[in-house]
Amino acid sequence: MALLRKYFAGHGILEVITPSLVSYDANDTNIQSLSTDGGYLITSPEHEMKELIAEHGQDCYQIAKVFRQESSSSRYHLVDFTMVEWYRVGLNYKQMIDHSVELLQYVGLEYRSQAVSFNDLIKNTLGVDIVSDSLLEASNDLGLMGESHTNTQLLDFLYSRSVRNFKNENIYVVTHFPIHLANLSAPDPNNAEVCLRFEVFVGSMELVNGAEELIDGQEYIRRMSVYKPEAIVNHRLVEAMRSLSLLSGTALGFDRLLMALYGIDDIKELL
Amino acid sequence: MKVSTNEFKVGLRIIIDKNPYTMTENIIVKPGKGQAFNRVKLRNLKNNRMVDRTFKSGESVEQADVLEISAQYLYADDDFYHFMNPVNYEQLSANKEIASEAMRWVKEEQLCDIILWNGDPIQVVAPNTVVLKITQTDPGIKGDSANAGTKPAVLETGTTIQVPLFIKEEEMVVVDTRKQEYLSRSKQ
């Protein structure tokens, strides 16, 4: 924790604290918020931090408690966990990736890192070409059961299969996700099928999710209507996006960072 | 009856492609912010083969009506081995194809585990160890055979195993049915 703060201080990134109780529920399709009488608990401090940046335009980070509905038997998930999230104004996609890997190595994960695009990862490990092959056939061949699946679910399945091959004590950066999995990342200006989202793994455990951020409010609203129409659109975020220009952000699961640093197998051991 | 992934656990019996399976592993995976999946390992109860399958969390599967009981072996006829459930005196028949491997080690009145699916025996499992009589074996002469210190012997069920040279006909021995080996003389 001290090392993390030292790193951010060294880069002139300000620590902030934003509200934990908000009026909108999780905007991601597969994440459910915990709710209380006063509203919803945050599943990530993303919206609030972007609103802050829209106001004062400064790099900032936060070590936040976040809350997500979870099944109790996952080794890597907790309902209530700690997220380290930070934003750098003016940094682009590639710069943010380098910066995130540098941070992980700084706090002790001194492994070599390699980057691979989402499509290449799936092709190299599973022999499936996302662009031209049938996602459904490929998934069924790999043992996916059940009948109706959305493309997004099939992509999630193939992705989760392919990261199993990652070796321990290595850092892997997965880049250029399909646009269906974009969440709040910016679309790739060179390829409409792809977005500027990245994830960083240590072995096959995902530690970091980052992106060059979406700053088009209308696109945010459109994505919500397609991927999670039942969730509440956060109009304060739409408003904030109008004042944002080039911005990149990253979120790191602090509990998982500890698991990676100390060789812990089950997140519940940290409780 | 359907069971959802929330109820998945080791030992659960389900049906896939009309075959009964038992679950030997259940792991939940959730790629970054994506759909959660249950990754399971299953053993086909009819042919014992293992398979890997993945289910989207929240999906439901047909539960298999599988029961394991202990039954006593009675006798065999041309096509079947006949057993009796000592609890309710019900008779069951397992066809020779399914049971013959286990039956190499089983004599009359021996209790076996029988796996029933929808009431029909699909697997017969001999106990881990059994006590059987040696019905035929040559007197052991040291230095006589390629297997140092052992010789073949026929058990009362008709199966042949290797035994130490000092074992004589009519002796009772303990046999490990999984390794298919002689374990020791029996004190019975």
CSV table of C-alpha atoms in Angstrom, one decimal:
chain,number,residue,atom,x,y,z
A,1,MET,CA,0.0,0.0,0.0
A,2,ALA,CA,2.8,2.4,1.0
A,3,LEU,CA,4.6,1.6,-2.2
A,4,LEU,CA,1.6,2.3,-4.3
A,5,ARG,CA,1.1,5.7,-2.6
A,6,LYS,CA,4.8,6.5,-3.1
A,7,TYR,CA,4.5,5.6,-6.8
A,8,PHE,CA,1.5,7.9,-7.3
A,9,ALA,CA,3.1,10.7,-5.3
A,10,GLY,CA,6.2,10.4,-7.4
A,11,HIS,CA,4.2,11.0,-10.5
A,12,GLY,CA,2.3,13.9,-9.0
A,13,ILE,CA,-1.0,12.1,-9.0
A,14,LEU,CA,-3.4,13.4,-6.4
A,15,GLU,CA,-5.3,11.1,-4.0
A,16,VAL,CA,-9.0,11.7,-3.9
A,17,ILE,CA,-12.0,10.3,-2.1
A,18,THR,CA,-15.4,10.2,-3.8
A,19,PRO,CA,-18.8,9.1,-2.6
A,20,SER,CA,-19.6,5.4,-2.1
A,21,LEU,CA,-23.4,5.7,-2.2
A,22,VAL,CA,-24.8,6.8,-5.5
A,23,SER,CA,-28.1,7.1,-7.3
A,24,TYR,CA,-27.4,4.8,-10.3
A,25,ASP,CA,-26.8,1.1,-10.5
A,26,ALA,CA,-23.9,-0.8,-12.1
A,27,ASN,CA,-23.7,0.0,-15.8
A,28,ASP,CA,-21.9,-3.2,-16.7
A,29,THR,CA,-24.0,-6.1,-18.0
A,30,ASN,CA,-22.6,-8.7,-15.7
A,31,ILE,CA,-22.1,-6.7,-12.5
A,32,GLN,CA,-24.9,-6.2,-10.1
A,33,SER,CA,-24.9,-3.5,-7.4
A,34,LEU,CA,-25.8,-3.8,-3.8
A,35,SER,CA,-28.6,-1.5,-3.0
A,36,THR,CA,-29.8,0.2,0.2
A,37,ASP,CA,-32.5,2.6,1.1
A,38,GLY,CA,-30.4,5.6,0.0
A,39,GLY,CA,-29.4,4.3,-3.4
A,40,TYR,CA,-26.7,2.0,-4.6
A,41,LEU,CA,-23.2,1.2,-3.4
A,42,ILE,CA,-20.5,1.9,-6.0
A,43,THR,CA,-19.2,-1.1,-8.0
A,44,SER,CA,-16.3,1.2,-9.1
A,45,PRO,CA,-15.4,4.8,-8.4
A,46,GLU,CA,-15.2,5.5,-12.2
A,47,HIS,CA,-18.1,7.8,-12.7
A,48,GLU,CA,-17.4,10.0,-9.7
A,49,MET,CA,-13.7,10.3,-10.5
A,50,LYS,CA,-14.5,11.3,-14.1
A,51,GLU,CA,-16.9,13.9,-12.8
A,52,LEU,CA,-14.1,15.3,-10.6
A,53,ILE,CA,-11.6,15.4,-13.5
A,54,ALA,CA,-14.2,17.1,-15.6
A,55,GLU,CA,-14.2,19.9,-13.0
A,56,HIS,CA,-10.6,20.3,-12.2
A,57,GLY,CA,-8.6,18.5,-15.0
A,58,GLN,CA,-6.0,16.9,-12.7
A,59,ASP,CA,-4.6,13.4,-12.6
A,60,CYS,CA,-5.9,11.6,-9.5
A,61,TYR,CA,-6.1,8.2,-7.9
A,62,GLN,CA,-8.3,6.6,-5.3
A,63,ILE,CA,-8.1,3.5,-3.1
A,64,ALA,CA,-11.7,2.7,-2.8
A,65,LYS,CA,-13.9,0.1,-1.2
A,66,VAL,CA,-16.3,-1.2,-3.9
A,67,PHE,CA,-19.2,-3.6,-3.7
A,68,ARG,CA,-20.5,-6.2,-6.2
A,69,GLN,CA,-23.0,-9.0,-5.9
A,70,GLU,CA,-21.0,-12.3,-6.0
A,71,SER,CA,-21.5,-16.0,-5.6
A,72,SER,CA,-19.7,-17.1,-2.5
A,73,SER,CA,-17.6,-19.8,-4.0
A,74,SER,CA,-15.2,-18.0,-6.3
A,75,ARG,CA,-11.5,-18.0,-5.4
A,76,TYR,CA,-10.9,-14.6,-6.9
A,77,HIS,CA,-14.0,-12.6,-6.0
A,78,LEU,CA,-15.4,-10.9,-2.9
A,79,VAL,CA,-18.6,-8.9,-2.5
A,80,ASP,CA,-16.7,-6.1,-0.8
A,81,PHE,CA,-13.1,-5.5,-2.1
A,82,THR,CA,-10.5,-2.8,-2.6
A,83,MET,CA,-10.0,-1.1,-5.9
A,84,VAL,CA,-7.1,1.2,-6.7
A,85,GLU,CA,-8.3,3.3,-9.6
A,86,TRP,CA,-6.4,6.2,-11.3
A,87,TYR,CA,-6.7,8.5,-14.2
A,88,ARG,CA,-4.1,10.4,-16.2
A,89,VAL,CA,-5.1,13.4,-18.3
A,90,GLY,CA,-3.4,13.6,-21.7
A,91,LEU,CA,-2.1,10.0,-21.6
A,92,ASN,CA,-3.0,7.8,-24.5
A,93,TYR,CA,-3.7,4.1,-24.7
A,94,LYS,CA,-0.1,2.9,-25.2
A,95,GLN,CA,1.2,5.2,-22.6
A,96,MET,CA,-1.3,4.1,-20.1
A,97,ILE,CA,-0.5,0.4,-20.7
A,98,ASP,CA,3.2,1.0,-20.2
A,99,HIS,CA,2.5,3.1,-17.0
A,100,SER,CA,0.3,0.3,-15.6
A,101,VAL,CA,2.9,-2.4,-16.2
A,102,GLU,CA,5.5,-0.1,-14.6
A,103,LEU,CA,3.4,0.3,-11.5
A,104,LEU,CA,2.9,-3.5,-11.1
A,105,GLN,CA,6.7,-4.0,-11.4
A,106,TYR,CA,7.4,-1.1,-9.0
A,107,VAL,CA,5.3,-2.7,-6.2
A,108,GLY,CA,7.0,-6.0,-6.5
A,109,LEU,CA,5.8,-8.0,-9.5
A,110,GLU,CA,9.1,-7.9,-11.2
A,111,TYR,CA,8.2,-10.2,-14.1
A,112,ARG,CA,8.8,-9.8,-17.8
A,113,SER,CA,5.7,-8.5,-19.6
A,114,GLN,CA,4.3,-9.3,-23.0
A,115,ALA,CA,1.4,-7.8,-24.9
A,116,VAL,CA,-1.1,-9.6,-27.2
A,117,SER,CA,-4.2,-8.4,-28.8
A,118,PHE,CA,-7.5,-10.1,-27.8
A,119,ASN,CA,-8.0,-11.6,-31.3
A,120,ASP,CA,-4.4,-12.9,-31.5
A,121,LEU,CA,-4.7,-14.4,-28.0
A,122,ILE,CA,-7.8,-16.4,-29.0
A,123,LYS,CA,-6.3,-17.4,-32.3
A,124,ASN,CA,-3.0,-18.5,-30.7
A,125,THR,CA,-4.4,-20.4,-27.8
A,126,LEU,CA,-7.6,-21.8,-29.2
A,127,GLY,CA,-7.1,-21.7,-32.9
A,128,VAL,CA,-10.3,-19.7,-33.3
A,129,ASP,CA,-10.5,-16.5,-35.5
A,130,ILE,CA,-13.1,-14.3,-33.9
A,131,VAL,CA,-13.6,-12.3,-37.0
A,132,SER,CA,-14.3,-15.2,-39.4
A,133,ASP,CA,-15.1,-18.3,-37.4
A,134,SER,CA,-18.5,-19.2,-35.9
A,135,LEU,CA,-18.2,-18.3,-32.2
A,136,LEU,CA,-21.0,-20.6,-31.3
A,137,GLU,CA,-19.4,-23.7,-33.0
A,138,ALA,CA,-16.0,-22.9,-31.5
A,139,SER,CA,-17.6,-22.6,-28.0
A,140,ASN,CA,-19.6,-25.8,-28.3
A,141,ASP,CA,-16.5,-27.6,-29.4
A,142,LEU,CA,-14.7,-26.4,-26.3
A,143,GLY,CA,-17.5,-27.7,-24.0
A,144,LEU,CA,-19.8,-24.7,-23.6
A,145,MET,CA,-23.3,-26.0,-22.7
A,146,GLY,CA,-26.6,-24.4,-23.0
A,147,GLU,CA,-28.7,-23.0,-25.8
A,148,SER,CA,-29.0,-19.3,-26.5
A,149,HIS,CA,-25.9,-17.2,-26.1
A,150,THR,CA,-25.2,-13.6,-27.1
A,151,ASN,CA,-22.1,-12.8,-29.0
A,152,THR,CA,-20.8,-11.1,-25.9
A,153,GLN,CA,-21.2,-14.2,-23.8
A,154,LEU,CA,-19.5,-16.3,-26.4
A,155,LEU,CA,-16.6,-13.9,-26.4
A,156,ASP,CA,-16.4,-14.0,-22.6
A,157,PHE,CA,-16.3,-17.8,-22.7
A,158,LEU,CA,-13.5,-17.9,-25.3
A,159,TYR,CA,-11.6,-15.3,-23.5
A,160,SER,CA,-11.8,-17.1,-20.2
A,161,ARG,CA,-10.6,-20.3,-21.9
A,162,SER,CA,-7.6,-18.7,-23.5
A,163,VAL,CA,-6.2,-17.0,-20.4
A,164,ARG,CA,-5.9,-20.4,-18.7
A,165,ASN,CA,-2.7,-20.9,-20.7
A,166,PHE,CA,-1.0,-17.9,-19.1
A,167,LYS,CA,2.0,-19.0,-17.0
A,168,ASN,CA,2.7,-17.9,-13.5
A,169,GLU,CA,5.3,-15.3,-12.8
A,170,ASN,CA,4.7,-13.5,-16.1
A,171,ILE,CA,2.8,-10.3,-16.9
A,172,TYR,CA,0.4,-10.4,-19.9
A,173,VAL,CA,-1.3,-7.4,-21.4
A,174,VAL,CA,-4.3,-8.1,-23.5
A,175,THR,CA,-5.1,-5.3,-25.9
A,176,HIS,CA,-7.7,-4.2,-28.4
A,177,PHE,CA,-10.8,-5.9,-27.1
A,178,PRO,CA,-13.8,-6.4,-29.3
A,179,ILE,CA,-16.2,-3.4,-29.3
A,180,HIS,CA,-18.9,-5.5,-27.6
A,181,LEU,CA,-16.8,-5.7,-24.5
A,182,ALA,CA,-15.9,-2.0,-24.4
A,183,ASN,CA,-17.8,-0.8,-21.3
A,184,LEU,CA,-16.6,2.8,-21.0
A,185,SER,CA,-13.5,2.6,-23.2
A,186,ALA,CA,-13.0,4.7,-26.4
A,187,PRO,CA,-13.5,3.0,-29.7
A,188,ASP,CA,-10.3,2.5,-31.8
A,189,PRO,CA,-10.2,5.2,-34.4
A,190,ASN,CA,-8.6,2.8,-36.8
A,191,ASN,CA,-11.0,-0.1,-36.5
A,192,ALA,CA,-14.6,0.2,-35.5
A,193,GLU,CA,-14.8,-3.5,-34.4
A,194,VAL,CA,-12.3,-2.9,-31.6
A,195,CYS,CA,-11.9,-0.6,-28.6
A,196,LEU,CA,-9.0,0.9,-26.5
A,197,ARG,CA,-9.5,-1.4,-23.5
A,198,PHE,CA,-6.7,-3.5,-22.0
A,199,GLU,CA,-6.3,-6.0,-19.2
A,200,VAL,CA,-3.2,-7.0,-17.3
A,201,PHE,CA,-2.8,-10.5,-16.0
A,202,VAL,CA,-0.2,-12.0,-13.6
A,203,GLY,CA,-0.3,-15.7,-14.6
A,204,SER,CA,-4.0,-16.4,-15.3
A,205,MET,CA,-5.3,-14.0,-12.7
A,206,GLU,CA,-6.6,-10.7,-14.0
A,207,LEU,CA,-5.3,-7.8,-11.9
A,208,VAL,CA,-5.9,-4.7,-13.9
A,209,ASN,CA,-8.5,-3.3,-16.3
A,210,GLY,CA,-7.8,-0.1,-18.1
A,211,ALA,CA,-8.6,2.0,-21.1
A,212,GLU,CA,-8.3,5.2,-23.1
A,213,GLU,CA,-11.6,6.5,-21.9
A,214,LEU,CA,-14.8,7.2,-23.8
A,215,ILE,CA,-15.6,10.9,-23.8
A,216,ASP,CA,-18.7,10.8,-26.1
A,217,GLY,CA,-21.8,11.0,-23.9
A,218,GLN,CA,-24.2,10.0,-26.7
A,219,GLU,CA,-22.1,6.8,-27.3
A,220,TYR,CA,-22.4,6.0,-23.6
A,221,ILE,CA,-26.1,6.3,-23.7
A,222,ARG,CA,-26.3,4.1,-26.9
A,223,ARG,CA,-24.1,1.4,-25.3
A,224,MET,CA,-26.3,1.3,-22.2
A,225,SER,CA,-29.4,0.8,-24.3
A,226,VAL,CA,-27.8,-2.1,-26.1
A,227,TYR,CA,-25.9,-3.9,-23.4
A,228,LYS,CA,-27.8,-3.1,-20.2
A,229,PRO,CA,-31.1,-1.4,-21.0
A,230,GLU,CA,-32.5,-2.0,-17.5
A,231,ALA,CA,-29.8,-0.1,-15.7
A,232,ILE,CA,-30.0,3.6,-14.8
A,233,VAL,CA,-28.1,6.0,-17.1
A,234,ASN,CA,-26.0,8.4,-15.1
A,235,HIS,CA,-26.6,11.8,-16.7
A,236,ARG,CA,-24.1,13.5,-14.5
A,237,LEU,CA,-21.5,11.4,-16.3
A,238,VAL,CA,-22.9,12.4,-19.7
A,239,GLU,CA,-22.6,16.0,-18.6
A,240,ALA,CA,-19.0,15.4,-17.3
A,241,MET,CA,-17.9,13.9,-20.6
A,242,ARG,CA,-18.5,17.2,-22.3
A,243,SER,CA,-15.5,18.6,-20.4
A,244,LEU,CA,-13.2,15.7,-20.9
A,245,SER,CA,-10.6,15.4,-23.6
A,246,LEU,CA,-7.8,12.7,-23.9
A,247,LEU,CA,-8.0,10.7,-20.7
A,248,SER,CA,-6.9,7.2,-19.7
A,249,GLY,CA,-7.8,5.3,-16.6
A,250,THR,CA,-6.9,2.0,-14.9
A,251,ALA,CA,-8.4,0.0,-12.1
A,252,LEU,CA,-6.4,-2.5,-10.1
A,253,GLY,CA,-7.8,-5.1,-7.7
A,254,PHE,CA,-5.8,-4.5,-4.6
A,255,ASP,CA,-6.8,-7.9,-2.9
A,256,ARG,CA,-5.6,-9.7,-6.0
A,257,LEU,CA,-2.4,-7.7,-6.0
A,258,LEU,CA,-1.7,-9.1,-2.6
A,259,MET,CA,-2.6,-12.6,-3.8
A,260,ALA,CA,0.0,-12.3,-6.6
A,261,LEU,CA,2.7,-10.8,-4.4
A,262,TYR,CA,2.3,-13.3,-1.6
A,263,GLY,CA,1.3,-16.5,-3.5
A,264,ILE,CA,-2.1,-16.7,-2.0
A,265,ASP,CA,-4.6,-19.0,-3.8
A,266,ASP,CA,-7.9,-18.0,-2.4
A,267,ILE,CA,-9.0,-14.4,-1.9
A,268,LYS,CA,-11.0,-15.4,1.2
A,269,GLU,CA,-7.6,-16.0,3.0
A,270,LEU,CA,-7.2,-12.3,3.0
A,271,LEU,CA,-10.3,-11.7,5.1
B,1,MET,CA,-36.1,-32.1,-12.3
B,2,LYS,CA,-33.9,-29.2,-13.1
B,3,VAL,CA,-31.0,-28.0,-11.0
B,4,SER,CA,-29.3,-24.6,-11.5
B,5,THR,CA,-25.6,-23.8,-11.5
B,6,ASN,CA,-26.0,-22.3,-8.0
B,7,GLU,CA,-26.6,-25.8,-6.8
B,8,PHE,CA,-23.6,-27.4,-8.5
B,9,LYS,CA,-21.3,-29.3,-6.2
B,10,VAL,CA,-19.1,-32.4,-6.2
B,11,GLY,CA,-21.2,-35.5,-6.3
B,12,LEU,CA,-24.2,-33.9,-8.1
B,13,ARG,CA,-25.7,-36.2,-10.7
B,14,ILE,CA,-26.9,-34.6,-14.0
B,15,ILE,CA,-28.0,-35.6,-17.4
B,16,ILE,CA,-26.2,-34.5,-20.6
B,17,ASP,CA,-27.1,-35.8,-24.0
B,18,LYS,CA,-29.3,-38.4,-22.3
B,19,ASN,CA,-26.4,-39.8,-20.3
B,20,PRO,CA,-26.0,-39.7,-16.5
B,21,TYR,CA,-22.9,-38.0,-15.2
B,22,THR,CA,-21.5,-37.3,-11.7
B,23,MET,CA,-19.8,-34.0,-11.0
B,24,THR,CA,-16.2,-34.3,-9.7
B,25,GLU,CA,-15.2,-30.6,-9.9
B,26,ASN,CA,-17.0,-27.3,-10.0
B,27,ILE,CA,-15.1,-24.0,-10.4
B,28,ILE,CA,-16.6,-20.6,-11.0
B,29,VAL,CA,-14.8,-18.3,-13.5
B,30,LYS,CA,-15.5,-14.8,-14.4
B,31,PRO,CA,-13.4,-13.1,-17.0
B,32,GLY,CA,-13.0,-9.4,-16.3
B,33,LYS,CA,-16.5,-7.9,-15.9
B,34,GLY,CA,-17.9,-10.6,-18.1
B,35,GLN,CA,-20.4,-13.4,-17.9
B,36,ALA,CA,-19.7,-15.8,-15.0
B,37,PHE,CA,-19.3,-19.5,-15.9
B,38,ASN,CA,-19.2,-22.8,-14.0
B,39,ARG,CA,-16.4,-25.0,-15.3
B,40,VAL,CA,-17.1,-28.6,-14.3
B,41,LYS,CA,-15.5,-32.0,-14.6
B,42,LEU,CA,-17.9,-34.8,-15.1
B,43,ARG,CA,-17.7,-38.6,-15.1
B,44,ASN,CA,-20.0,-40.6,-17.3
B,45,LEU,CA,-21.6,-43.1,-15.1
B,46,LYS,CA,-22.1,-45.6,-17.9
B,47,ASN,CA,-18.6,-45.8,-19.3
B,48,ASN,CA,-16.6,-44.0,-16.6
B,49,ARG,CA,-15.1,-41.5,-19.1
B,50,MET,CA,-14.3,-38.0,-17.9
B,51,VAL,CA,-15.4,-34.9,-19.7
B,52,ASP,CA,-15.0,-31.1,-19.2
B,53,ARG,CA,-17.9,-28.8,-19.7
B,54,THR,CA,-18.7,-25.2,-19.1
B,55,PHE,CA,-22.1,-23.7,-18.2
B,56,LYS,CA,-23.1,-20.0,-18.1
B,57,SER,CA,-23.9,-19.2,-14.4
B,58,GLY,CA,-27.6,-19.3,-13.9
B,59,GLU,CA,-28.4,-22.0,-16.4
B,60,SER,CA,-30.2,-25.2,-15.4
B,61,VAL,CA,-29.6,-28.8,-16.2
B,62,GLU,CA,-31.7,-31.9,-15.8
B,63,GLN,CA,-30.8,-33.8,-12.6
B,64,ALA,CA,-30.2,-37.5,-13.0
B,65,ASP,CA,-32.2,-39.9,-10.9
B,66,VAL,CA,-29.2,-41.9,-9.8
B,67,LEU,CA,-29.0,-44.0,-6.7
B,68,GLU,CA,-26.2,-46.1,-5.2
B,69,ILE,CA,-27.2,-49.2,-3.2
B,70,SER,CA,-25.5,-52.1,-1.7
B,71,ALA,CA,-26.8,-55.5,-2.9
B,72,GLN,CA,-25.9,-59.1,-2.4
B,73,TYR,CA,-24.9,-61.3,-5.3
B,74,LEU,CA,-27.2,-64.3,-5.8
B,75,TYR,CA,-26.4,-66.1,-9.0
B,76,ALA,CA,-25.9,-65.7,-12.7
B,77,ASP,CA,-27.7,-67.0,-15.7
B,78,ASP,CA,-27.0,-66.6,-19.4
B,79,ASP,CA,-27.5,-62.9,-19.7
B,80,PHE,CA,-27.6,-61.4,-16.3
B,81,TYR,CA,-26.1,-61.3,-12.8
B,82,HIS,CA,-28.8,-61.3,-10.2
B,83,PHE,CA,-28.6,-59.4,-6.9
B,84,MET,CA,-30.8,-58.7,-3.9
B,85,ASN,CA,-31.1,-55.5,-2.0
B,86,PRO,CA,-30.9,-56.7,1.7
B,87,VAL,CA,-32.9,-53.7,2.9
B,88,ASN,CA,-36.1,-54.4,1.0
B,89,TYR,CA,-35.4,-57.9,-0.5
B,90,GLU,CA,-35.9,-56.4,-4.0
B,91,GLN,CA,-34.1,-58.3,-6.8
B,92,LEU,CA,-32.1,-56.5,-9.4
B,93,SER,CA,-30.4,-57.8,-12.5
B,94,ALA,CA,-27.3,-56.3,-14.1
B,95,ASN,CA,-26.5,-57.4,-17.6
B,96,LYS,CA,-23.3,-59.3,-18.2
B,97,GLU,CA,-21.7,-56.5,-20.3
B,98,ILE,CA,-21.9,-54.0,-17.5
B,99,ALA,CA,-21.1,-56.3,-14.6
B,100,SER,CA,-18.6,-58.8,-15.8
B,101,GLU,CA,-15.5,-56.8,-14.9
B,102,ALA,CA,-16.6,-56.4,-11.3
B,103,MET,CA,-17.9,-59.9,-11.1
B,104,ARG,CA,-14.4,-61.4,-11.6
B,105,TRP,CA,-13.9,-60.8,-7.9
B,106,VAL,CA,-17.3,-61.5,-6.5
B,107,LYS,CA,-18.7,-64.8,-5.1
B,108,GLU,CA,-22.2,-65.7,-3.9
B,109,GLU,CA,-23.6,-63.6,-1.0
B,110,GLN,CA,-20.9,-60.9,-1.5
B,111,LEU,CA,-22.2,-57.4,-1.2
B,112,CYS,CA,-21.5,-55.0,-4.1
B,113,ASP,CA,-22.2,-51.4,-4.8
B,114,ILE,CA,-24.7,-51.0,-7.7
B,115,ILE,CA,-25.4,-47.7,-9.4
B,116,LEU,CA,-29.0,-47.4,-10.6
B,117,TRP,CA,-30.2,-44.8,-13.1
B,118,ASN,CA,-34.0,-44.5,-13.3
B,119,GLY,CA,-34.1,-47.8,-11.5
B,120,ASP,CA,-31.8,-49.7,-13.9
B,121,PRO,CA,-28.4,-50.9,-12.9
B,122,ILE,CA,-25.7,-49.2,-15.0
B,123,GLN,CA,-22.6,-50.0,-13.0
B,124,VAL,CA,-21.6,-52.7,-10.6
B,125,VAL,CA,-18.6,-52.1,-8.3
B,126,ALA,CA,-16.9,-54.8,-6.4
B,127,PRO,CA,-15.7,-54.0,-2.9
B,128,ASN,CA,-12.1,-52.7,-2.6
B,129,THR,CA,-10.9,-55.9,-1.1
B,130,VAL,CA,-12.4,-59.4,-1.1
B,131,VAL,CA,-11.6,-62.7,0.5
B,132,LEU,CA,-11.5,-65.6,-1.9
B,133,LYS,CA,-10.3,-69.2,-1.9
B,134,ILE,CA,-7.5,-70.4,-4.1
B,135,THR,CA,-9.0,-73.3,-6.1
B,136,GLN,CA,-5.9,-74.2,-8.2
B,137,THR,CA,-2.2,-73.5,-8.0
B,138,ASP,CA,1.0,-75.4,-8.5
B,139,PRO,CA,3.2,-76.0,-5.5
B,140,GLY,CA,5.7,-73.2,-5.5
B,141,ILE,CA,9.3,-74.1,-6.5
B,142,LYS,CA,11.8,-71.4,-5.9
B,143,GLY,CA,13.8,-70.2,-8.9
B,144,ASP,CA,11.3,-71.8,-11.2
B,145,SER,CA,9.6,-68.9,-12.9
B,146,ALA,CA,10.3,-65.5,-14.5
B,147,ASN,CA,8.4,-63.7,-11.8
B,148,ALA,CA,10.6,-63.8,-8.8
B,149,GLY,CA,8.8,-65.3,-5.8
B,150,THR,CA,5.3,-65.4,-7.4
B,151,LYS,CA,3.2,-67.9,-9.3
B,152,PRO,CA,-0.2,-67.9,-10.9
B,153,ALA,CA,-3.2,-69.1,-8.9
B,154,VAL,CA,-6.9,-69.4,-9.8
B,155,LEU,CA,-9.5,-67.9,-7.4
B,156,GLU,CA,-12.9,-69.5,-6.8
B,157,THR,CA,-14.4,-67.0,-9.1
B,158,GLY,CA,-12.3,-68.2,-12.0
B,159,THR,CA,-10.0,-65.3,-12.1
B,160,THR,CA,-6.2,-65.8,-12.1
B,161,ILE,CA,-3.8,-63.7,-10.1
B,162,GLN,CA,-0.2,-63.9,-9.1
B,163,VAL,CA,0.5,-65.1,-5.5
B,164,PRO,CA,3.6,-65.8,-3.4
B,165,LEU,CA,5.1,-69.2,-3.8
B,166,PHE,CA,4.1,-70.3,-0.3
B,167,ILE,CA,0.4,-70.1,-1.0
B,168,LYS,CA,-1.3,-73.5,-1.4
B,169,GLU,CA,-4.6,-74.6,-2.8
B,170,GLU,CA,-7.7,-74.2,-0.5
B,171,GLU,CA,-6.1,-71.2,1.2
B,172,MET,CA,-8.1,-68.0,1.6
B,173,VAL,CA,-6.5,-64.8,0.4
B,174,VAL,CA,-7.3,-61.1,0.5
B,175,VAL,CA,-7.3,-59.5,-3.0
B,176,ASP,CA,-7.2,-55.8,-3.9
B,177,THR,CA,-9.9,-55.6,-6.6
B,178,ARG,CA,-8.7,-52.2,-7.9
B,179,LYS,CA,-5.0,-53.2,-8.4
B,180,GLN,CA,-6.1,-56.7,-9.1
B,181,GLU,CA,-3.4,-58.1,-6.8
B,182,TYR,CA,-2.9,-60.5,-4.0
B,183,LEU,CA,-2.7,-58.5,-0.7
B,184,SER,CA,-2.3,-61.1,2.0
B,185,ARG,CA,-3.4,-64.4,3.5
B,186,SER,CA,-6.8,-64.1,5.1
B,187,LYS,CA,-7.3,-64.9,8.7
B,188,GLN,CA,-10.7,-66.4,8.0
